[in-house]
Amino acid sequence: MQKKILLIEDNADIRENMAEILSLADYQVFAVQDGKEGISTALKEMPDLILCDIMMPVLDGYGVLHMVQKNPVLQDTPFIFLTARSERNEIRRGMELGADDYITKPFDGTELLSAVDMRLRKADRLKRPATSILQTSDESCAISSGKDLLLELAGCGNLNRYKKKQIVYWEGSHPTRLFYVQKGKVKTFKRNNDGKEFITGLFRDGDFVGYTPLMEDTMYRETAETLEDTELVAIPRSEFEILLADNPALMKRFVCMLAQNIDEKEEQLLSVAYNSMRKKVADTLIMLCNKYNPENNPDFQIDLSRENMAAIVGVAKESLIRMLSELKDENLIGLQGSKIKVLDYLALKQMFN
Amino acid sequence: MQKKILLIEDNADIRENMAEILSLADYQVFAVQDGKEGISTALKEMPDLILCDIMMPVLDGYGVLHMVQKNPVLQDTPFIFLTARSERNEIRRGMELGADDYITKPFDGTELLSAVDMRLRKADRLKRPATSILQTSDESCAISSGKDLLLELAGCGNLNRYKKKQIVYWEGSHPTRLFYVQKGKVKTFKRNNDGKEFITGLFRDGDFVGYTPLMEDTMYRETAETLEDTELVAIPRSEFEILLADNPALMKRFVCMLAQNIDEKEEQLLSVAYNSMRKKVADTLIMLCNKYNPENNPDFQIDLSRENMAAIVGVAKESLIRMLSELKDENLIGLQGSKIKVLDYLALKQMFN
DNA sequence: CGACTGGTTGATTGTAATCAATCCCCGTGG
DNA sequence: CCACGGGGATTGATTACAATCAACCAGTCG
C-alpha cells in the first residue's frame, strides 16, 4: 500500500524538491508550509511518517514535535526533522525531544529516501504481530489442503524396495519418474573434482525426490542413494505431467517446494562460506532435529554416519568428530555409540561463530 | 521498575565511566567489551535498551545492530550507538541501519541520560498493545491484459530510476512487486551473524529480480541493492499473479528459472564447501564472463569492486586480491585499475584444486 | 579368527582470515 | 592550483583453524 508522508517545510524550493523526490519513490506526499497547517493535516490524513523542518515561522519544528507526541493517535508516527547541516545542537535537541531521525539540508536524495524507508520499516514492524499470526495459520491451511493431492499423486505409482546404500538415480541420467518416499531415508549428493562428496538433500518418508529436473526438463544434476532400507513409490513422468497440468493447486505445491529449496540452499551457502565449523555443525544438528524430530520427542536421537554428516556440513570427517566431542564435553549433545542426542537445543540454535 | 541497559564498548575507561553515570541514574547496567559478548548478554538479560560503540574489534557496532534487528525478541529494543564526535558518516550509516539515536564521544552526562531516557519512554509507549491493527491489505488493482510473454510482462509496470548502491528491497519485508532490470546491475545478498555479506544473485538488464518470494508467497529472504545507476520496471504483484494464473507458458518459464536457480546454487555449494580458493576465484571469473560477456567480446572487462567479488566467491577481500595478483602474474588475467580482463579463458575454466 | 567398516585421537601442515598500514585515485573546496 | 579527505585497492605480518596423514580401537560379519 502506498504510504502517506507529511512534509512540513517553509522554504518553497526545498519543499517542492523533496515532495518530488518522495513522489517519485511512490509515496503519497502532503506538503505544507508551516507548523500549524502541519498539525491539522496530520490529524486529517493520519500520515505514516512526518518530515518537519525546525526553523519555521508561527510554530517551529520543536513545537510540532511536541504536539505530535502529546496526541495519542499521532504519537507513534515516525518523525524525521530537517535541519541545516552544521547545527549539531539543533539535532541533539530534536532527538532528545523524541524525533526518530533527522535529515540535513542541503540533502541528498538517497539519504532522504533511506532515512524515510528505514523509519517506515521500523514503524511497520511494531504494528505487525497480529498480521503474522494470520499468515501462519493461512499457510498451514494451504499445506493441509495440498496434502491430499500429494497423497493422491503418491497413490498412482508402483512401489519399489531398495536396500541400504543403493543408488536410486545417477547424476547425468534423464528422469523418467518422480519418486515418493514411503518409508526410509534417501540422500542426494554431488562430488567435486577430487571426489569429495557433498550432500545436497536429505529425504524421509513423505518427501518427494527428484522433481527439480522433471520441472525444468533436464537431466539429474546429482546422484540419489538410500541411507537405509527404503520403499519408494515411482510415479511415471507422463502421469506426473498430466496431473500437474490439470491441477493448479498441485503445481502451486511443487513451485513452493522449489522456492523453499532455493531459500534453504541460499541460507546454507551463506553458512558454508562464512561460519565457523562450530556454528555449521550446530546448525546442521538443529536442521537434523527439525527434519527428523519435528514433534520434539525428547528421546529422539540423530542416526547418521559421521561420514554423511560431514558431507552435509561440508567439512572433513575428523574435524566433525572433534567438534562433536567438544560439544559433548560442553553437555550440549550426548553421544551414544554413533547416535547423537541433542541435550541443549536452544544453546545450539543460538550458537555463534 | 529498574530498567536494564546493556553497554557495549571496548575502551575500558569510557565503559566504566558510562556505567557509573548510568548506575547513578538508577539503571541496572550490563557492561561488556565486545560485540559478541554484547549479543549473548542481550539474549540472556533482555535489556530495555542497548548502548553500543561502533568501532570495535571482532564484531563491530553495525554487526551488533544487524543481529539485534534480525532477532525477533530483540528487534524492538531501543538501540543507541556511540561514535566519535566528528564522524557524520558513521552516524548516518548507523541511523540508516535502524539505530534509534546516537551519543558522541567524548560525551556529556546530561546528553547521555536524556537520550537514554527519551528512547526508553518511546519504547514503553510502543509496547502497549497496538490500537488499530486492521490495516487494509487490499491492493487489488485488477488490470487484466492479454499479454503472455516475459517482455510484455516487463512492459506493464512502471519505470523507476535507482542510483548506485540504492536498496531495492530489504530482507524480511514483504514483496509487493516483481522487478525487471531495464538497464544496470543489481545484486542480492544476505549477511551472516557477524555481518559478512554473501552475494546470492547478480542481475543485469533483461533479468527478473525478486520472483522467488512472490512464487512461494513469503517475505524476501535477501536484500537487493543496485551496483550502478539502474532502471527497474516494477510490476505490481496482483498483475503478475493474474498473468501467471492465466498463462501456463509464463508459469513454465518461471518454474524453469526457479529450477535452474537450484542447480546453480547446488553447484556453488559444492564449490564453496570443498574447492580451493584458487579454483573458486577462477570459477567466479568464468561465471562473470558468461554472465556479462556472453557474446565473447575480446575487449570485455569485468567491472566489479573487489569487495563485491569477494562476497560472491565467499572469501575475504584481501585473500581475493592476493589470488587475483597471482593469476595476473601467471598471465591468466590482466588488471587495469580495478577492472579485470580475462586473458586465458580456457586455463581458468580448467583450473583444478 | 581375520578382514572390514566406522569411529576416534594425535601430530603436523597449509591455507586463508585478520589486523594494520600504505597507496592511489578522484572529487571538492579553499 | 593544491591540499585534503574518502573510498578502494594493495601489501605485509601474524594467527587461527581445519585438512591431512597416520595410527588405533571397537564392533561385526562371514
PDB file of N, CA, C and O in Angstrom, chain B residues 4 57 111 144 158 207 233 260 277 289 327 330 344:
ATOM      1  N   LYS B   4      16.926  -2.169  32.599  1.00  0.00           N
ATOM      2  CA  LYS B   4      18.232  -2.776  32.296  1.00  0.00           C
ATOM      3  C   LYS B   4      18.836  -2.142  31.046  1.00  0.00           C
ATOM      4  O   LYS B   4      18.174  -2.015  30.022  1.00  0.00           O
ATOM      5  N   PRO B  57      36.695  -4.285  17.849  1.00  0.00           N
ATOM      6  CA  PRO B  57      37.260  -5.457  17.182  1.00  0.00           C
ATOM      7  C   PRO B  57      36.223  -6.587  17.130  1.00  0.00           C
ATOM      8  O   PRO B  57      35.203  -6.518  17.787  1.00  0.00           O
ATOM      9  N   GLU B 111      23.618  14.706  28.228  1.00  0.00           N
ATOM     10  CA  GLU B 111      23.262  14.252  26.896  1.00  0.00           C
ATOM     11  C   GLU B 111      22.959  12.754  26.931  1.00  0.00           C
ATOM     12  O   GLU B 111      21.935  12.290  26.423  1.00  0.00           O
ATOM     13  N   SER B 144      -6.484  -6.649 -16.034  1.00  0.00           N
ATOM     14  CA  SER B 144      -6.191  -7.857 -16.806  1.00  0.00           C
ATOM     15  C   SER B 144      -5.833  -7.491 -18.236  1.00  0.00           C
ATOM     16  O   SER B 144      -6.403  -6.589 -18.832  1.00  0.00           O
ATOM     17  N   ASN B 158       5.722   0.145 -14.007  1.00  0.00           N
ATOM     18  CA  ASN B 158       6.217   1.495 -14.252  1.00  0.00           C
ATOM     19  C   ASN B 158       7.692   1.587 -13.933  1.00  0.00           C
ATOM     20  O   ASN B 158       8.221   0.878 -13.085  1.00  0.00           O
ATOM     21  N   ASP B 207      17.024  -9.297 -16.802  1.00  0.00           N
ATOM     22  CA  ASP B 207      16.716 -10.265 -15.743  1.00  0.00           C
ATOM     23  C   ASP B 207      15.538  -9.823 -14.889  1.00  0.00           C
ATOM     24  O   ASP B 207      15.276  -8.636 -14.744  1.00  0.00           O
ATOM     25  N   VAL B 233      11.879  -1.870 -13.844  1.00  0.00           N
ATOM     26  CA  VAL B 233      10.445  -1.834 -14.052  1.00  0.00           C
ATOM     27  C   VAL B 233       9.810  -2.586 -12.890  1.00  0.00           C
ATOM     28  O   VAL B 233      10.205  -3.706 -12.590  1.00  0.00           O
ATOM     29  N   GLN B 260      16.451 -23.840 -12.336  1.00  0.00           N
ATOM     30  CA  GLN B 260      17.831 -23.561 -12.711  1.00  0.00           C
ATOM     31  C   GLN B 260      18.596 -22.921 -11.577  1.00  0.00           C
ATOM     32  O   GLN B 260      19.760 -23.216 -11.337  1.00  0.00           O
ATOM     33  N   MET B 277      40.629 -21.945  -2.861  1.00  0.00           N
ATOM     34  CA  MET B 277      40.272 -20.581  -3.186  1.00  0.00           C
ATOM     35  C   MET B 277      40.631 -20.291  -4.634  1.00  0.00           C
ATOM     36  O   MET B 277      39.888 -19.631  -5.350  1.00  0.00           O
ATOM     37  N   CYS B 289      32.241 -13.745 -16.714  1.00  0.00           N
ATOM     38  CA  CYS B 289      32.371 -13.629 -18.169  1.00  0.00           C
ATOM     39  C   CYS B 289      31.104 -14.112 -18.852  1.00  0.00           C
ATOM     40  O   CYS B 289      30.553 -13.434 -19.716  1.00  0.00           O
ATOM     41  N   LEU B 327      47.103 -14.705 -10.237  1.00  0.00           N
ATOM     42  CA  LEU B 327      46.608 -15.055 -11.573  1.00  0.00           C
ATOM     43  C   LEU B 327      47.161 -14.090 -12.620  1.00  0.00           C
ATOM     44  O   LEU B 327      47.452 -14.480 -13.749  1.00  0.00           O
ATOM     45  N   GLU B 330      50.591 -15.019 -13.586  1.00  0.00           N
ATOM     46  CA  GLU B 330      50.625 -16.178 -14.487  1.00  0.00           C
ATOM     47  C   GLU B 330      50.012 -15.844 -15.850  1.00  0.00           C
ATOM     48  O   GLU B 330      49.773 -16.743 -16.655  1.00  0.00           O
ATOM     49  N   ASP B 344      43.150 -15.785 -20.437  1.00  0.00           N
ATOM     50  CA  ASP B 344      43.169 -17.193 -20.814  1.00  0.00           C
ATOM     51  C   ASP B 344      41.950 -17.913 -20.245  1.00  0.00           C
ATOM     52  O   ASP B 344      42.004 -18.571 -19.207  1.00  0.00           O
TER      53      ASP B 344
END
